[in-house]
XYZ file of C-alpha atoms in Angstrom:
385
model
C 75.544 -133.402 126.568
C 77.590 -132.314 129.460
C 79.701 -136.371 129.198
C 79.374 -134.829 125.142
C 81.322 -131.269 125.932
C 84.093 -133.434 128.293
C 84.676 -135.805 126.247
C 85.339 -133.163 122.814
C 87.769 -131.455 125.905
C 89.453 -134.977 126.216
C 88.324 -137.889 124.074
C 90.216 -140.597 126.249
C 86.882 -140.252 129.273
C 84.660 -142.998 129.370
C 80.616 -142.183 130.028
C 80.349 -144.452 132.866
C 76.409 -144.866 133.539
C 76.453 -143.681 138.047
C 77.941 -139.976 136.365
C 74.679 -139.652 133.852
C 72.411 -140.412 137.004
C 74.767 -138.151 138.408
C 74.420 -135.021 135.183
C 71.132 -136.100 136.261
C 70.228 -135.909 139.568
C 71.931 -132.724 139.796
C 70.167 -131.197 136.777
C 67.032 -131.760 139.223
C 68.676 -130.363 142.419
C 68.946 -126.614 140.475
C 64.970 -127.355 139.163
C 64.038 -127.880 143.180
C 66.390 -125.198 143.844
C 64.555 -122.259 141.900
C 61.024 -123.440 141.899
C 60.618 -124.099 146.027
C 64.191 -121.765 147.703
C 63.723 -118.788 145.578
C 61.126 -119.763 143.965
C 60.099 -115.747 145.204
C 62.847 -115.417 141.805
C 61.045 -117.483 139.393
C 59.369 -114.190 136.668
C 62.831 -112.784 136.613
C 64.551 -115.906 136.456
C 62.466 -116.869 132.826
C 63.341 -113.060 132.536
C 66.662 -113.551 132.580
C 66.882 -116.924 129.964
C 64.123 -114.814 127.553
C 67.753 -112.623 127.640
C 70.081 -115.527 127.251
C 68.357 -117.499 125.114
C 68.441 -114.895 122.495
C 71.467 -113.725 122.762
C 72.253 -117.434 123.361
C 71.177 -117.711 118.961
C 73.454 -115.126 118.215
C 76.623 -116.148 120.283
C 76.246 -119.645 118.040
C 75.030 -118.282 114.457
C 76.925 -115.686 114.145
C 80.735 -117.738 114.442
C 78.759 -120.173 112.320
C 77.888 -118.502 109.516
C 81.013 -116.471 110.203
C 83.873 -119.654 110.134
C 81.893 -122.725 109.384
C 82.237 -123.883 105.982
C 79.429 -123.520 103.291
C 77.669 -125.540 101.673
C 76.344 -125.080 98.230
C 72.154 -125.040 97.960
C 71.593 -128.261 95.556
C 73.075 -129.894 98.865
C 71.225 -128.455 101.721
C 67.601 -128.689 99.745
C 67.944 -131.324 97.574
C 70.294 -133.948 98.770
C 68.232 -136.912 101.745
C 69.414 -139.086 103.385
C 68.235 -143.075 103.298
C 69.937 -143.998 107.062
C 67.394 -146.191 108.334
C 67.800 -148.190 105.123
C 63.734 -147.577 104.714
C 62.515 -149.218 101.120
C 61.357 -145.199 100.176
C 62.932 -142.055 101.097
C 59.350 -140.599 102.308
C 58.359 -143.150 104.741
C 62.177 -142.238 105.800
C 61.664 -138.357 105.843
C 58.134 -138.923 108.039
C 60.248 -141.321 110.739
C 62.618 -138.548 111.020
C 60.272 -136.350 111.863
C 60.868 -137.977 115.869
C 63.301 -135.339 115.698
C 61.360 -132.626 114.831
C 58.661 -132.960 117.614
C 60.879 -132.057 120.522
C 61.480 -128.497 119.203
C 57.286 -128.754 119.939
C 57.065 -129.898 123.984
C 57.338 -127.256 126.234
C 54.917 -124.898 123.929
C 51.768 -125.408 126.049
C 52.766 -125.053 129.591
C 52.293 -121.470 130.243
C 48.618 -123.400 130.426
C 49.701 -125.144 132.824
C 50.810 -120.989 135.148
C 47.100 -119.972 134.573
C 45.530 -119.927 137.782
C 49.286 -118.335 138.662
C 48.070 -115.436 135.632
C 45.878 -112.694 136.336
C 43.905 -111.907 133.073
C 45.029 -115.838 132.538
C 42.421 -116.055 129.359
C 44.051 -113.659 127.403
C 47.848 -113.757 128.829
C 48.356 -117.252 128.659
C 47.293 -117.510 124.333
C 49.842 -114.400 123.902
C 52.471 -115.713 125.581
C 52.545 -118.504 123.395
C 52.174 -117.619 120.454
C 54.502 -115.065 120.535
C 56.835 -117.927 121.744
C 56.094 -120.271 118.630
C 56.971 -117.639 116.640
C 60.181 -116.043 118.253
C 61.267 -119.829 118.765
C 60.367 -120.424 115.614
C 61.927 -117.983 113.497
C 65.513 -118.707 115.403
C 64.644 -122.054 114.850
C 64.305 -121.951 111.414
C 66.824 -119.828 110.804
C 69.687 -122.459 113.305
C 68.451 -125.354 111.029
C 69.356 -123.686 107.519
C 72.347 -122.623 108.715
C 72.620 -126.138 110.691
C 72.789 -127.181 107.318
C 74.341 -124.984 105.459
C 78.188 -125.312 107.872
C 77.347 -129.322 108.643
C 80.758 -130.229 106.438
C 81.099 -134.016 107.611
C 78.371 -135.298 107.834
C 79.795 -138.471 108.546
C 81.739 -137.301 110.938
C 78.890 -135.106 113.092
C 76.633 -138.933 113.206
C 79.388 -140.902 114.232
C 80.644 -138.874 116.665
C 82.379 -139.794 120.224
C 80.564 -136.982 121.300
C 77.233 -138.502 120.279
C 76.268 -135.212 119.841
C 75.870 -134.000 116.375
C 75.489 -129.884 117.268
C 78.435 -130.680 119.057
C 80.138 -132.186 116.706
C 79.446 -129.964 114.129
C 80.464 -126.262 115.682
C 83.879 -127.299 115.999
C 84.199 -127.886 112.592
C 83.063 -125.123 111.781
C 85.149 -122.832 114.174
C 87.727 -125.340 113.943
C 88.641 -124.951 117.675
C 88.291 -126.673 120.804
C 87.108 -123.385 123.369
C 84.755 -122.287 120.761
C 83.326 -125.294 120.658
C 83.213 -125.661 123.668
C 81.774 -121.816 124.488
C 79.266 -122.225 122.354
C 78.281 -126.139 123.395
C 77.923 -124.560 126.882
C 75.648 -122.193 126.164
C 73.594 -124.889 124.925
C 74.010 -126.956 128.200
C 72.777 -123.845 129.765
C 70.038 -123.119 128.380
C 68.902 -127.160 128.835
C 69.226 -126.760 132.385
C 67.589 -123.636 132.055
C 64.406 -125.431 130.598
C 64.834 -127.634 133.528
C 63.091 -124.929 136.158
C 60.168 -124.671 134.030
C 59.545 -128.126 133.161
C 59.558 -128.886 137.065
C 56.876 -125.737 137.585
C 54.326 -126.917 134.897
C 54.617 -130.510 136.049
C 54.691 -130.267 139.129
C 51.239 -127.527 138.711
C 49.369 -129.550 136.728
C 50.339 -132.332 139.530
C 48.822 -130.233 141.604
C 45.217 -128.640 139.196
C 44.703 -132.976 138.844
C 45.312 -133.611 142.962
C 42.688 -130.386 143.095
C 39.886 -131.841 140.613
C 40.866 -135.278 143.582
C 41.838 -137.392 140.063
C 45.584 -138.903 141.019
C 46.119 -141.349 143.661
C 47.131 -139.272 147.378
C 45.219 -135.689 146.201
C 44.384 -135.310 150.168
C 48.394 -134.581 150.383
C 49.107 -133.504 146.600
C 47.227 -130.345 146.645
C 48.132 -128.573 149.815
C 50.376 -125.818 148.675
C 52.493 -124.157 151.178
C 51.490 -120.972 153.678
C 54.118 -118.456 152.884
C 55.062 -119.029 149.146
C 52.153 -120.495 148.230
C 54.336 -123.675 146.084
C 52.310 -126.900 146.134
C 55.514 -129.085 148.022
C 54.171 -132.117 148.192
C 53.547 -132.436 143.997
C 57.220 -130.879 143.611
C 58.729 -133.594 145.562
C 56.551 -136.629 143.891
C 56.890 -134.380 140.430
C 61.254 -134.616 141.259
C 61.468 -138.499 143.496
C 59.754 -139.808 140.227
C 61.718 -138.300 138.073
C 65.058 -139.554 140.747
C 63.991 -143.035 140.191
C 63.174 -143.237 137.107
C 67.077 -142.825 136.726
C 67.987 -145.187 138.476
C 66.659 -147.444 135.390
C 70.086 -146.154 133.304
C 72.015 -148.176 135.735
C 70.816 -151.162 134.227
C 70.420 -149.970 130.632
C 69.535 -146.636 128.179
C 68.065 -148.912 125.755
C 65.228 -149.014 128.547
C 65.539 -145.392 130.149
C 65.633 -143.528 126.985
C 62.156 -146.158 126.483
C 61.344 -144.756 129.221
C 61.629 -141.124 128.355
C 60.480 -141.679 124.616
C 56.564 -141.796 126.695
C 57.126 -138.357 127.048
C 56.783 -137.981 122.773
C 53.667 -140.563 122.336
C 51.607 -139.533 125.967
C 52.015 -135.273 124.677
C 50.859 -136.067 121.550
C 48.646 -138.012 122.153
C 47.147 -135.823 124.590
C 47.299 -132.342 122.139
C 45.690 -135.138 119.590
C 42.517 -136.229 121.940
C 42.094 -131.713 122.466
C 41.513 -131.626 118.886
C 39.714 -133.052 118.268
C 37.007 -133.010 120.800
C 37.959 -129.317 120.066
C 36.981 -129.819 116.208
C 33.993 -131.626 116.810
C 31.970 -129.156 118.781
C 32.201 -126.689 116.814
C 32.049 -128.534 113.534
C 28.783 -128.826 115.794
C 28.283 -125.993 116.896
C 28.380 -126.133 120.252
C 30.487 -123.832 121.784
C 29.278 -120.520 122.092
C 30.510 -116.643 121.195
C 31.963 -114.922 123.551
C 30.181 -111.883 125.636
C 32.777 -109.114 128.095
C 29.252 -109.021 129.847
C 28.742 -112.375 129.912
C 25.446 -113.537 131.454
C 26.511 -117.196 131.848
C 27.341 -117.270 135.287
C 29.556 -120.923 135.318
C 31.312 -121.555 131.598
C 33.294 -124.443 130.966
C 33.053 -126.939 133.531
C 29.949 -130.518 133.513
C 26.650 -128.941 133.593
C 27.080 -126.053 132.208
C 27.619 -124.543 128.733
C 30.766 -124.168 126.442
C 32.245 -120.627 125.621
C 35.071 -119.057 122.921
C 37.719 -117.002 125.592
C 38.327 -114.100 123.826
C 41.753 -115.084 122.107
C 40.757 -117.026 118.951
C 40.498 -118.671 115.594
C 36.431 -117.965 114.620
C 34.970 -119.382 111.374
C 36.269 -120.698 108.887
C 40.094 -120.174 109.569
C 39.330 -122.183 113.070
C 38.107 -125.235 111.119
C 41.331 -125.879 108.943
C 43.570 -124.534 112.002
C 42.095 -127.620 114.247
C 42.321 -129.967 110.441
C 45.702 -129.187 109.812
C 46.470 -129.752 114.072
C 44.576 -133.586 113.174
C 46.401 -134.076 110.551
C 50.263 -132.810 111.641
C 49.999 -134.708 115.589
C 47.984 -138.571 114.445
C 50.817 -138.661 111.716
C 53.538 -138.181 114.378
C 51.604 -140.247 116.583
C 51.760 -142.921 114.387
C 55.225 -142.688 112.971
C 57.256 -141.886 117.012
C 56.618 -145.662 117.439
C 58.919 -146.816 114.312
C 61.942 -147.553 115.055
C 64.877 -144.966 114.068
C 65.906 -148.222 111.107
C 64.024 -150.776 109.219
C 65.975 -153.337 110.814
C 65.871 -152.905 114.973
C 67.735 -154.570 117.080
C 67.062 -154.805 120.800
C 68.532 -151.669 121.368
C 67.176 -149.050 118.157
C 63.888 -150.974 118.810
C 61.616 -148.376 119.710
C 59.543 -149.353 122.410
C 57.068 -145.749 123.053
C 54.143 -148.601 121.689
C 54.861 -150.644 124.641
C 55.283 -148.255 127.192
C 52.130 -146.340 126.737
C 49.330 -149.330 126.349
C 51.215 -150.221 129.463
C 50.338 -146.764 130.811
C 46.672 -146.603 128.810
C 46.116 -149.921 130.621
C 47.117 -149.297 134.148
C 45.465 -145.838 133.099
C 42.269 -146.956 132.879
C 41.768 -149.497 135.223
C 42.667 -147.113 138.023
C 40.516 -145.297 136.559
C 37.425 -147.504 136.023
C 38.130 -149.438 140.259
C 38.296 -146.111 142.187
C 38.618 -142.865 140.005
C 35.969 -143.440 138.372
C 34.136 -143.498 142.361
C 35.171 -140.417 143.421
C 36.536 -137.153 140.641
C 33.035 -135.393 139.424
C 35.461 -132.809 137.175
C 37.518 -129.867 137.643
C 36.664 -128.396 141.269
C 35.755 -124.703 140.556
C 35.250 -123.992 144.963
C 38.815 -124.816 146.826
C 37.377 -124.482 151.329
C 40.923 -123.513 153.095
C 41.903 -125.938 155.390
C 41.974 -125.053 158.344
């Protein structure tokens, strides 16, 4: 995205793979800095991001609405383009869902920080729902705005910047400085999002390490005595990301294939959870929540399943879980399709290959080693000397 901004300012610029890798490293370094060196500032930093997020929304949408072209409503709501040459518009629509599902990435990020949050059973669900409502309304408004001011669709899709939204910004304001500022806001917000990604992914690795579920768990479960930050987990998480970035030096297609695994992996894991919850709900295995519960332990192996204080009860809960399963199944299936009906080696979607290889490794690791040490979530942790 940063290279796209440079191209917007200087169309003679030719981005090189090694430059992309260095930009990638700089972004990761920023995320690590905030999560380790100045970790005490993380809550304040996240609050600042929220303010920047809301202000940035208006800083982008207002110039688009005021200065941009305005397409008729018939074009926005009735025009469909099958640029992938699929046999039907319906198939094209389902394949095109891939771009939209990225908007749901990170919606569950607060869950990974739950052990560092007071009264997490209530605070985390409220944070997730508030985030979905706020970003859903803002995202829908931005989506409609872009559709009305998109201008020349072919020019946007074939932009030298490789990012259609940058071309849409420029077409709308017809000013290089204005389009650059608007693009910089998106880049800044994406940079800030890396901080949350590093925090949630490292905590997730730390939690699995504490439960003895990953290789090297004895070291990865350790936290810094002063900051309480899982330094080893942060280090391993970012090191793996840096090593994966080296792939771009040989092939950007291969790098994108590795990155695409995140979509399949995340939505596949969501699907498993949704199915199990629907199954347990249908069987009536989950006991009602009580403020003064008589259960010493719950929701761990050997203990009863108990609802938390935040849930959708009754029939509406079944409807919600059922919709989630249907939606996730559709996404999980079509996310592995290539963008074009006649893919080449460059445009082919290798998500199915990456997902299959990862599953084979995970299953083999579980049966050969993990099943012997992993006994479920750790309930009590003894502090090491």
